[in-house]
Structures are given as structure tokens and as C-alpha cells.
Coordinates of C-alpha atoms and ligand atoms in Angstrom, one line a residue:
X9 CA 5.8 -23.0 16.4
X10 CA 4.4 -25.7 14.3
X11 CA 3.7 -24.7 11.1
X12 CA -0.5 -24.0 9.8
X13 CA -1.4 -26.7 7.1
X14 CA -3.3 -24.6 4.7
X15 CA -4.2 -27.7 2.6
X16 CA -2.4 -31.3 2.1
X17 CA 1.5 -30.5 1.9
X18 CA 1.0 -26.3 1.7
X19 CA 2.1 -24.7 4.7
X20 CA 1.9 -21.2 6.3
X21 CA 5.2 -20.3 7.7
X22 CA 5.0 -16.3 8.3
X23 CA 5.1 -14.4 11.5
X24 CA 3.3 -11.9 13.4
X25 CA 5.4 -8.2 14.3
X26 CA 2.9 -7.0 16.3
X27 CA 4.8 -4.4 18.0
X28 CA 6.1 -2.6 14.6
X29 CA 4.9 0.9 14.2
X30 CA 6.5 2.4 10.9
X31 CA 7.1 0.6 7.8
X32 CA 10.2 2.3 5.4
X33 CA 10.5 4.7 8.1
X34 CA 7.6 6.3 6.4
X35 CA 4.5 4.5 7.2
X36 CA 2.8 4.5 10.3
X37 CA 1.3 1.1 11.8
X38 CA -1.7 1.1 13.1
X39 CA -1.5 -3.1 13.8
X40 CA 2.2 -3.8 13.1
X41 CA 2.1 -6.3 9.9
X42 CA 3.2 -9.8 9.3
X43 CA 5.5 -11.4 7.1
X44 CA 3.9 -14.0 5.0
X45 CA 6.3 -17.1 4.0
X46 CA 4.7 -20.2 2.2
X47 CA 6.6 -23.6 2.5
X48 CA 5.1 -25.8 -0.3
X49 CA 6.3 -30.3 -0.3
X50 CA 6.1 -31.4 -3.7
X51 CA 6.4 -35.4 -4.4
X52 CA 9.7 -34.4 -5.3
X53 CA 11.1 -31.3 -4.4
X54 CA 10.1 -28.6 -1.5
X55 CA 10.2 -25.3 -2.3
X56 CA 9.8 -22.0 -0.2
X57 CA 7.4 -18.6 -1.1
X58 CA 9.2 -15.6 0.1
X59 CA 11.6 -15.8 3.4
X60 CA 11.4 -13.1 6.3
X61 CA 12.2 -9.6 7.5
X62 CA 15.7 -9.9 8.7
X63 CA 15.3 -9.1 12.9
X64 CA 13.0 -12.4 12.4
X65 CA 15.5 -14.6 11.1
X66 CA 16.2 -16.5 14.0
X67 CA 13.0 -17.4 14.8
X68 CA 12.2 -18.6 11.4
X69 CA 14.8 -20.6 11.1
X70 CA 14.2 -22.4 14.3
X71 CA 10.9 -22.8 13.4
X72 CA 11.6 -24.4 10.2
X73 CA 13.7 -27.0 11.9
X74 CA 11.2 -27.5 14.6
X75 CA 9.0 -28.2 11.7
X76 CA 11.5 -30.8 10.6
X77 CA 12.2 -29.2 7.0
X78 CA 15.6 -30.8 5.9
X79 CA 15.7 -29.6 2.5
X80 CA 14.5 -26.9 0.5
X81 CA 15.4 -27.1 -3.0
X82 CA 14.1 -24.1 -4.2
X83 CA 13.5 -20.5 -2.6
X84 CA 10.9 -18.5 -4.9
X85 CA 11.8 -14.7 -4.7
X86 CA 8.5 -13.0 -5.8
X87 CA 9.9 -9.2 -4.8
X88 CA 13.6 -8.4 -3.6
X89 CA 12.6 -6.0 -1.0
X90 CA 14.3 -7.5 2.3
X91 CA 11.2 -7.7 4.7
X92 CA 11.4 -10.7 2.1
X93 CA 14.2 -11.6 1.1
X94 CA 16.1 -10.6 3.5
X95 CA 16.7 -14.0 5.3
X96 CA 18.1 -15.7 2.3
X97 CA 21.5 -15.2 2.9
X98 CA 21.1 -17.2 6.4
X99 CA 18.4 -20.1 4.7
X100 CA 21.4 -20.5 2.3
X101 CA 23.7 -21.1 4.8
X102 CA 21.3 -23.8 6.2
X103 CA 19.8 -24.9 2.6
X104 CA 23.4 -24.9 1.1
X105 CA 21.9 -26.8 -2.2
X106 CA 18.6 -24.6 -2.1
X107 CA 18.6 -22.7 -5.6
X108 CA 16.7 -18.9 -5.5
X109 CA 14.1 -18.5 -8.3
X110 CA 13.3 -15.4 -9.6
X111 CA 13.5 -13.0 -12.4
X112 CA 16.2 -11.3 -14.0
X113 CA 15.4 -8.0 -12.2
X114 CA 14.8 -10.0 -8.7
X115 CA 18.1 -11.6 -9.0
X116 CA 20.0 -7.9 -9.4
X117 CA 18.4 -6.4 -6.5
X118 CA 19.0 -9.4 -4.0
X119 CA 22.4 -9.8 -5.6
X120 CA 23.2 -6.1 -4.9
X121 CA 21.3 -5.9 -1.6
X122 CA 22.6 -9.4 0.2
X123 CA 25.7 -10.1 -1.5
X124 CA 24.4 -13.4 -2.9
X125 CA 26.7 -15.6 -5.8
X126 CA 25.4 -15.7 -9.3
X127 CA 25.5 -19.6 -8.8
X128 CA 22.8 -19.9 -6.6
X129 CA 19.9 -18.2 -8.8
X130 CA 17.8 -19.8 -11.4
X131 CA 15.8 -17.4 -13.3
X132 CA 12.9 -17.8 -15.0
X133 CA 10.3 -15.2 -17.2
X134 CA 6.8 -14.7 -17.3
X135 CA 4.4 -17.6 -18.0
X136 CA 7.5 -20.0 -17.3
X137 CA 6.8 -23.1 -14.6
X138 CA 9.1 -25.4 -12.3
X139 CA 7.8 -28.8 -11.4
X140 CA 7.9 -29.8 -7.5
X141 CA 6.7 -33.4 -8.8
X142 CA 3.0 -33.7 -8.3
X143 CA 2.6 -29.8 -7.9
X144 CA 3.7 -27.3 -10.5
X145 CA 4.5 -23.3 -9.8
X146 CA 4.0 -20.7 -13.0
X147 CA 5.6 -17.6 -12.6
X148 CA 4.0 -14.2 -13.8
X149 CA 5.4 -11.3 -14.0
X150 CA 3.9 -8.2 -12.6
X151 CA 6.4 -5.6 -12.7
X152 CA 4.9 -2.1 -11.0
X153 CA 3.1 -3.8 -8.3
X154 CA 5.0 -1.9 -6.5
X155 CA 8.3 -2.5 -7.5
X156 CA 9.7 -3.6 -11.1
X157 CA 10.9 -6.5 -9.9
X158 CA 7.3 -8.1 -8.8
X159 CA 6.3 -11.2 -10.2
X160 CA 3.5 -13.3 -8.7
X161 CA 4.0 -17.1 -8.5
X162 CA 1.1 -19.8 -8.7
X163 CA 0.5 -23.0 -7.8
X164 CA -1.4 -24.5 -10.6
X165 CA -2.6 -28.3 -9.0
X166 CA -4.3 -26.1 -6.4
X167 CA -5.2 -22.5 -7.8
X168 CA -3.3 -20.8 -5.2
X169 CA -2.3 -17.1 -6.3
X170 CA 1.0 -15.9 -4.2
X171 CA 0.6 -12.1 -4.8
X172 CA 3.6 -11.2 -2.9
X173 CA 3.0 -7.1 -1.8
X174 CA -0.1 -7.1 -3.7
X175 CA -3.6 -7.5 -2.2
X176 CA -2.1 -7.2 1.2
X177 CA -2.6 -5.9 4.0
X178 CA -0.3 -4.5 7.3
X179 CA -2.8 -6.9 9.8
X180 CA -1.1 -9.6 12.1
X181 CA -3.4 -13.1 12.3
X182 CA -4.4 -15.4 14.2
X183 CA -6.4 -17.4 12.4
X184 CA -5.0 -17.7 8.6
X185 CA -7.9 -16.4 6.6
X186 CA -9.2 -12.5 6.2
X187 CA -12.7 -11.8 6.9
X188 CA -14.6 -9.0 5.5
X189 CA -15.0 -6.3 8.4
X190 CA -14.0 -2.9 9.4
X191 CA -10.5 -4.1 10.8
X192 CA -9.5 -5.6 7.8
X193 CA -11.1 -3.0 5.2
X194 CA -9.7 -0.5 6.7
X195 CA -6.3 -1.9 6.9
X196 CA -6.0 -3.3 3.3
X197 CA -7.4 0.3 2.0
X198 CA -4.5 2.2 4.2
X199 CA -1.9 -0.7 2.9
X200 CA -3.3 -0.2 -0.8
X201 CA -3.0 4.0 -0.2
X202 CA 0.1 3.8 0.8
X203 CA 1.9 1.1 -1.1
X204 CA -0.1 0.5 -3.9
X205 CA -1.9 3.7 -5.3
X206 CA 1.1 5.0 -7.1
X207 CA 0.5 2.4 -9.4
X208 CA -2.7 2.8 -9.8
X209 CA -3.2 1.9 -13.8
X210 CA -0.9 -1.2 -13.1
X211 CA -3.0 -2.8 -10.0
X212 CA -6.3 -2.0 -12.2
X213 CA -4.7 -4.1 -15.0
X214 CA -3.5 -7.2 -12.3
X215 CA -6.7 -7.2 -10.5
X216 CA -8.4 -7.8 -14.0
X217 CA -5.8 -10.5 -14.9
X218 CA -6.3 -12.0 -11.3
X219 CA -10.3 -12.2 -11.9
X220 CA -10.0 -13.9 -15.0
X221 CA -7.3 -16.1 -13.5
X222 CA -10.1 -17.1 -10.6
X223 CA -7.9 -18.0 -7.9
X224 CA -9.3 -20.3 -5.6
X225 CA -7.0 -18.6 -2.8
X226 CA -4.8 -15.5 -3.1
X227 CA -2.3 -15.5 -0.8
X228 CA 0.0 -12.2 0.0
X229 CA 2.7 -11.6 1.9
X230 CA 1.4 -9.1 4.4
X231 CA -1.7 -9.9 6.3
X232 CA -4.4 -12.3 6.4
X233 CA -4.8 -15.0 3.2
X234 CA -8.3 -14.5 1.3
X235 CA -9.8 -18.1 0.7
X236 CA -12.5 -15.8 -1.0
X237 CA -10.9 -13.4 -3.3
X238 CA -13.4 -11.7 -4.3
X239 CA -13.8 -10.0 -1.4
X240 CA -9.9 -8.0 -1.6
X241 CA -11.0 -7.9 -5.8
X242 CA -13.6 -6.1 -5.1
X243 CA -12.0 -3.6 -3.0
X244 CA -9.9 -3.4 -5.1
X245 CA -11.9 -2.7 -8.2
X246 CA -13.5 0.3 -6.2
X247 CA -10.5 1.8 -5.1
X248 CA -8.7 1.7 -8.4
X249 CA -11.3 2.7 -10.6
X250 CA -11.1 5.9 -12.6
X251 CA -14.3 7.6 -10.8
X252 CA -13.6 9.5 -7.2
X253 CA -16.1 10.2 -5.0
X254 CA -18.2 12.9 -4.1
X255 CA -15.2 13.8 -0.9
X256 CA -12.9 16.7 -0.6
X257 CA -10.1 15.9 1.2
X258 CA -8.9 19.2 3.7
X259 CA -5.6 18.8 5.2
X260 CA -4.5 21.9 7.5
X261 CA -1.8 23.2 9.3
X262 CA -2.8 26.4 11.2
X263 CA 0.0 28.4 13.5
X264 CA -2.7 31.2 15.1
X265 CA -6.6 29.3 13.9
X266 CA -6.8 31.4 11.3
X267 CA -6.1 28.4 8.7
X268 CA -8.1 26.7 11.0
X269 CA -11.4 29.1 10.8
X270 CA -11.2 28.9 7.1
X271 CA -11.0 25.1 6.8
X272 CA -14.1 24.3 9.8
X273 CA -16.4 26.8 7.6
X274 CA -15.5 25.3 3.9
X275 CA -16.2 22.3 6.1
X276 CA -19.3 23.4 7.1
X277 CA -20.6 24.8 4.1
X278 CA -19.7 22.2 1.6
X279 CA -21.8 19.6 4.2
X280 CA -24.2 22.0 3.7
X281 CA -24.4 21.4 -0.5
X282 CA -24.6 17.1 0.7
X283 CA -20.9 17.1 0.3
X284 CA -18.6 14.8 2.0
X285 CA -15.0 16.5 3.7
X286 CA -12.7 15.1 5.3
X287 CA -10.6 17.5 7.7
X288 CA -7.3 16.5 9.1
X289 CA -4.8 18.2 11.5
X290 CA -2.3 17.7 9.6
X291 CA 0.1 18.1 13.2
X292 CA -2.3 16.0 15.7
X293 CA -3.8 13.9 13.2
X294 CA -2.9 10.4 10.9
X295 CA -1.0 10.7 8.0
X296 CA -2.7 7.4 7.2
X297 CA -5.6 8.4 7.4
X298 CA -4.9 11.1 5.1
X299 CA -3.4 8.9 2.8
X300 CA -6.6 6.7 3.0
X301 CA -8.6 9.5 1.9
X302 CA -6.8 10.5 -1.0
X303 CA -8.2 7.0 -2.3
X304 CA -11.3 8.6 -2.7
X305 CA -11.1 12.3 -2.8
X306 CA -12.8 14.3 -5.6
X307 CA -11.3 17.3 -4.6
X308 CA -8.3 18.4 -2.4
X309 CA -8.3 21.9 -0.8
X310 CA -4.5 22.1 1.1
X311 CA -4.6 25.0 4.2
X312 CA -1.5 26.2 5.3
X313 CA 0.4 29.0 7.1
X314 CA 3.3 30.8 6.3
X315 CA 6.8 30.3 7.4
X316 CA 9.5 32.3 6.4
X317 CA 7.7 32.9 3.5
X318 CA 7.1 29.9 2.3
X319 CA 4.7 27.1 2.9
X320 CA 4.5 26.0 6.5
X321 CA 6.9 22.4 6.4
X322 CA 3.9 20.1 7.9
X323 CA 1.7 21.1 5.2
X324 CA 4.6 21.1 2.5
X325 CA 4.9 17.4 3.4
X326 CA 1.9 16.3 2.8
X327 CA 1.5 18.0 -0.3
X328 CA 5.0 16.1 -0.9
X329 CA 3.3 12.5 0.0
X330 CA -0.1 13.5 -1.9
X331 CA 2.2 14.2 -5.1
X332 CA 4.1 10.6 -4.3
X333 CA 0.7 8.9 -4.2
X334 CA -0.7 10.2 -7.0
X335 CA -5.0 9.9 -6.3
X336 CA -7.2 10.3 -8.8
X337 CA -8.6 13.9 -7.5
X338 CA -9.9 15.9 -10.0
X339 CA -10.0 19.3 -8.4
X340 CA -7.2 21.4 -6.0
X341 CA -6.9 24.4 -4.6
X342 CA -5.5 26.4 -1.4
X343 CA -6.5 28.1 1.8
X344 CA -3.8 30.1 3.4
X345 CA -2.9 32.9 6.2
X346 CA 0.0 34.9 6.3
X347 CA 1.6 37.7 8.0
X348 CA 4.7 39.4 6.3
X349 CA 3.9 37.7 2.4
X350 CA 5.3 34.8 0.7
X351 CA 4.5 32.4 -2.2
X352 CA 2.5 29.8 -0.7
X353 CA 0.1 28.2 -3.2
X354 CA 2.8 28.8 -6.2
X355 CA 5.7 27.0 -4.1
X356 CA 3.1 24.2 -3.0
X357 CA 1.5 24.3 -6.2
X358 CA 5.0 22.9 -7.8
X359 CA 5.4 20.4 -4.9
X360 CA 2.1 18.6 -6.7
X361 CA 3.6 18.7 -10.1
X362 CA 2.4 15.2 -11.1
X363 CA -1.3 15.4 -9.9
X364 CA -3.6 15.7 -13.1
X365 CA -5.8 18.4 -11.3
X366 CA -7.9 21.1 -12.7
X367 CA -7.2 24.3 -9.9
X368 CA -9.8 26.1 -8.6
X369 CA -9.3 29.8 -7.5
X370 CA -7.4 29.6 -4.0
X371 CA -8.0 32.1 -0.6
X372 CA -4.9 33.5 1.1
X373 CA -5.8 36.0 3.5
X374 CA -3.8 38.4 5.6
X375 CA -4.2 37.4 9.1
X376 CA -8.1 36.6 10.3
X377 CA -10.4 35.7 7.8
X378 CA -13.2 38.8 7.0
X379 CA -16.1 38.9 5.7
X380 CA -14.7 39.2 1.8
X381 CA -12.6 36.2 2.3
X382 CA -15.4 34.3 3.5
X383 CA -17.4 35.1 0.3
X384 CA -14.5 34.1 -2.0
X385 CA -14.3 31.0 0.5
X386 CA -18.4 30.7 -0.3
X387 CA -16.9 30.9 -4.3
X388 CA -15.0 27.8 -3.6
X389 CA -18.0 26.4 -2.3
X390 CA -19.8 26.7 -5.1
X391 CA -16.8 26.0 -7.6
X392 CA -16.6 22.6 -6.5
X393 CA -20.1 21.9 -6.0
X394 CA -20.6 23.0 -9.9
X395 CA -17.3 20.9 -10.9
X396 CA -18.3 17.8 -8.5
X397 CA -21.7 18.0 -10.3
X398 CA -21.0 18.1 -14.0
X399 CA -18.1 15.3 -13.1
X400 CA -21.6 13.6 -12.0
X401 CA -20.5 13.4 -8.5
X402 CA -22.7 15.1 -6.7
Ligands
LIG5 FE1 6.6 -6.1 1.7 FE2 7.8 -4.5 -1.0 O1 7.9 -5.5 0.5

């Protein structure tokens, strides 16, 4: 495959995985994803941006000898994760005098992870540069987006940003350059709920640094290149920022509809006060999707059943995930059936330990819903309407 000339001497040298349907074993794919590698010819040395997802190798290899590369003198690690770096073991058997640049934390993890000899790192800090001849690389670090050992690498003769994981998206490509509709949005906000929105206070504090940087290009690792940045920016301002919207978020698991009942009529009636919900299945329906919504979500009501007494498990994990995520909800609370007892909001109340969340008085009910549980369900309404409204929400 001959390599895409992105401009004079800057190639594209990633591949499509089409067919890939979980990422970390955790993450569904909606598109597969790509893995993003840069190859960069400098008057005097050529240097690589990230290498490939190991069942890749062989292809990228071949490719960059169709390509006629001969030498690489540098290999610039920007994250140690192997969908990465996880060819560098193999381009060093090729590239026996390339050198690996990265950072000190970098250089642990790839040394831990693919065996690779002290000898063959250089390692630089934050704000450092390496020349290629007439083009120049600065390295930043940006630990925490997502992984400690982050740093972002950029090519200063052209303004090109390499953002590694960050600003990425799980979205193979054609054509090299993302445009701004629904395909894209939508993948880039599940990529960003997913990855990114643990680190929420970090990405807010890189996408600022990356505006006043003004990239002409960013370029990521995963999905299409933005040759306007300000469109991923800008998503990424909104889906950072402190401010949720006016959304509750209802994820259900229901064994007998009774769970069920109760989450279609808070549904109902909090559409009724102009609300927004969002009501998932947690059994039939996306966990991405979920996840995608918990970017925005004011408020999250979790519905469950009882098992054993104890939460049901589908429900458990995505409390579990929600935790992992942390989302900038304000508000939680609990609908729940049961049939012999249990602890099910305390036991999944502890499962959302590190959610900053002001709890609003749950339902459990034995059994079917009645006609007192769907007033105190009609008092949730109108807790959350009153809470989304002096948040300024509604
Ligand atoms: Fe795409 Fe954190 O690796």
C-alpha cells in the first residue's frame, strides 16, 4: 500500500481494522478503529510517530518496505500501550540502529511490556526537541491523557500536533481527514466516553493548551486526522465542561417488568416537565451508548432487580463502569423490585463511591408497582425537576 502524503516529506502510515469489535476486551466497536502511524523524512534523519497493534505487524512492515523506507533513525513512542507500540520489538529487528524516543515513564512500560534493551531508548522531557535536519519535533508531556505515560509530540516547521489517544476517535478512513457529521461525532463522543472522561479535569486543561498552541493539524492515533481542529476542540470543550445537561440518564435491568413499569413512567413523566431521558436495557441494549450518555447526564436514576439479595449483576456492572467513568452527574438515585428483600441501593450505592452526586430519595417496591409507589415515583419527578432547575438546567 503506498503510503498517503499528508504534506511534502509527512506521511500517513496507519491501517484500517475494520472487522474489530471490542477494544481492552471491554469496549464495544461500533466501526472497528484504526491504528494511526506517522512516518516523517527530515533532510537528515527519518523518524516514525507511533508503530502498530501487534496482529498488524506484518503488514506494516511490508508496507514500509514497499514504500522503500531504508532507515528510520528514530521511533517516537508518544503512549506505551501496545496497539502502539507493540510492533517495536519487530521495526527494531529491521531498523537495528533506530533509537525509541520517549519519556522516562514510556520507556518503563515498553521496557516491561516488550522486553526492549535500555540501549536502544533516548529519553527526553517536556518542552525538549530533536532535530530531523530541516524539520524539528518538541515533545510535551501530557501525562493523564489517558495514561501517565502520554506525551504529545509536534512538529514545529509544520504545526502538526501528534495527540497520540487524545482527540481520537475508534473510525477507520478512507480518505485521511475527519469531517464534521453524525458518523464521526458520534464516534469521537463514544471514544472520548469511554477512554477519555475519566480524566476529565486533565483533557479540559490539554484542550486549552492545544487552542492556544493552534495547531494547524492535529493528528491522533485512532481515527480520521482533523486539518480543522477546531471542529474535535470544540467537542471537546462541550463535553468536558463542568455544566451537564438538562438529561437523566435511566439504565434498567428488569427480571418480571416490574423495573421496567417504573422506568417507562419516570420516563414518561419527566418528558412531561420538558426533560430529556435516556432509557437503556441495560441486557438488549449498548453499553456505548450508555457510556455516551453519561457525557451529558444531569441526573442518573439506576433500576434494578434483586438477585439473591443483592443487586441484579447487569445492573451492578454498569453502576461498576458509571463509577469507572466518572460523569459530571449531579443527581442519583434508584428504582428497584424485589421479592424476598435485600440491600439493593446501599450495595449499589457503594459500587458509585467516587461519583460526586447529591442522592435523591430512591423507590424499591415489593413486586408490581401500586399506586403509592407511583406517587413517591411522581416525588422523584419533581425532585429532580426542582434540583435540575435551581442547577439552571431546566
Ligand atoms: Fe490507543 Fe492507549 O492506546
Amino acid at each position: 500500500m503506498k503510503f498517503k502524503e499528508i504534506e511534502k516529506n509527512i506521511f500517513y502510515c496507519g491501517l484500517n481494522d475494520a472487522d474489530r469489535v471490542i477494544f481492552d476486551e471491554l469496549i464495544p466497536l461500533e466501526h472497528g478503529t484504526t491504528y494511526n502511524s506517522y512516518l516523517i523524512k527530515g533532510s537528515e534523519k527519518t523518524a516514525i510517530i507511533d508503530t502498530m497493534y501487534p496482529p498488524f505487524s506484518e503488514e506494516y512492515l511490508k508496507n514500509l518496505e514497499e514504500n522503500s523506507i531504508t532507515t528510520i533513525d528514530y521511533i517516537i513512542a508518544n503512549h506505551g500501550e501496545q496497539d502502539h507500540s507493540g510492533t517495536i520489538p519487530k521495526l527494531l529487528e529491521k531498523y537495528p540502529n533506530a533509537k525509541i524516543v520517549t519519556n522516562a515513564v514510556c520507556k518503563n512500560n515498553i521496557k516491561e511490556m516488550l522486553l526492549v534493551d535500555d540501549d536502544k531508548f533516548i529519553i527526553v522531557k517536556d518542552a525538549d526537541t530533536l532535530s530531523l535536519g530541516d524539520k524539528t519535533l518538541k515533545f510535551i508531556s501530557a501525562p493523564g491523557v489517558h495514561w501517565p505515560d502520554t506525551m504529545f509530540t509536534h512538529l514545529l516547521e509544520n504545526n502538526f500536533l501528534f495527540t497520540c489517544d487524545f482527540l481520537g476517535a475508534h473510525l477507520p478512513f478512507e480518505e485521511l481527514y475527519s469531517k464534521n457529521d453524525n458518523e464521526l461525532v458520534s464516534s469521537a463522543k463514544r471514544y472520548y466516553a469511554e477512554i477519555m472522561m475519566p480524566f476529565r479535569p486533565m483533557c479540559k486543561k490539554y484542550v486549552s493548551m492545544i487552542y492556544d498552541i493552534n495547531p494547524k493539524m492535529i493528528l491522533p492515533s485512532h481515527g480520521p486526522l482533523h486539518n480543522k481542529p477546531s471542529f474535535i476542540l470544540d467537542l471537546y470543550k462541550e463535553w468536558t465542561s463542568d455544566t451537564p445537561q438538562n438529561l437523566v440518564l435511566i439504565p434498567y435491568v428488569s427480571m418480571y417488568k416490574s423495573v421496567e413499569e417504573m422506568a417507562f413512567y419516570l420516563k414518561e413523566k419527566l418528558e412531561d416537565k420538558g426533560i430529556k431521558t435516556a432509557c437503556f436495557d441495560v441486557i438488549e441494549d449498548d453499553l456505548g451508548d450508555i457510556a455516551m450518555n453519561l457525557v451529558d447526564a444531569a441526573t442518573i436514576v439506576l433500576g434494578g432487580s434483586m438477585v439473591l439479595a443483592s443487586p441484579h449483576p447487569a445492573i451492578a456492572n454498569v453502576a461498576y463502569i458509571a463509577n469507572l467513568l466518572k460523569p459530571k452527574a449531579k443527581f442519583a438515585s434508584f428504582i428497584g423490585s424485589y421479592g424476598w428483600g435485600g440491600n439493593l441501593f446501599g450495595k449499589l450505592g457503594e459500587i458509585l463511591s467516587s461519583l460526586k452526586v447529591q442522592v435523591i430519595e430512591p423507590v424499591l417496591v415489593k413486586g408490581k408497582p401500586k399506586e403509592a409507589d407511583y406517587k413517591l415515583l411522581d416525588n422523584m419527578v419533581e425532585t429532580i425537576y426542582k434540583f435540575h432547575k435551581e442547577a439552571g438546567l431546566a
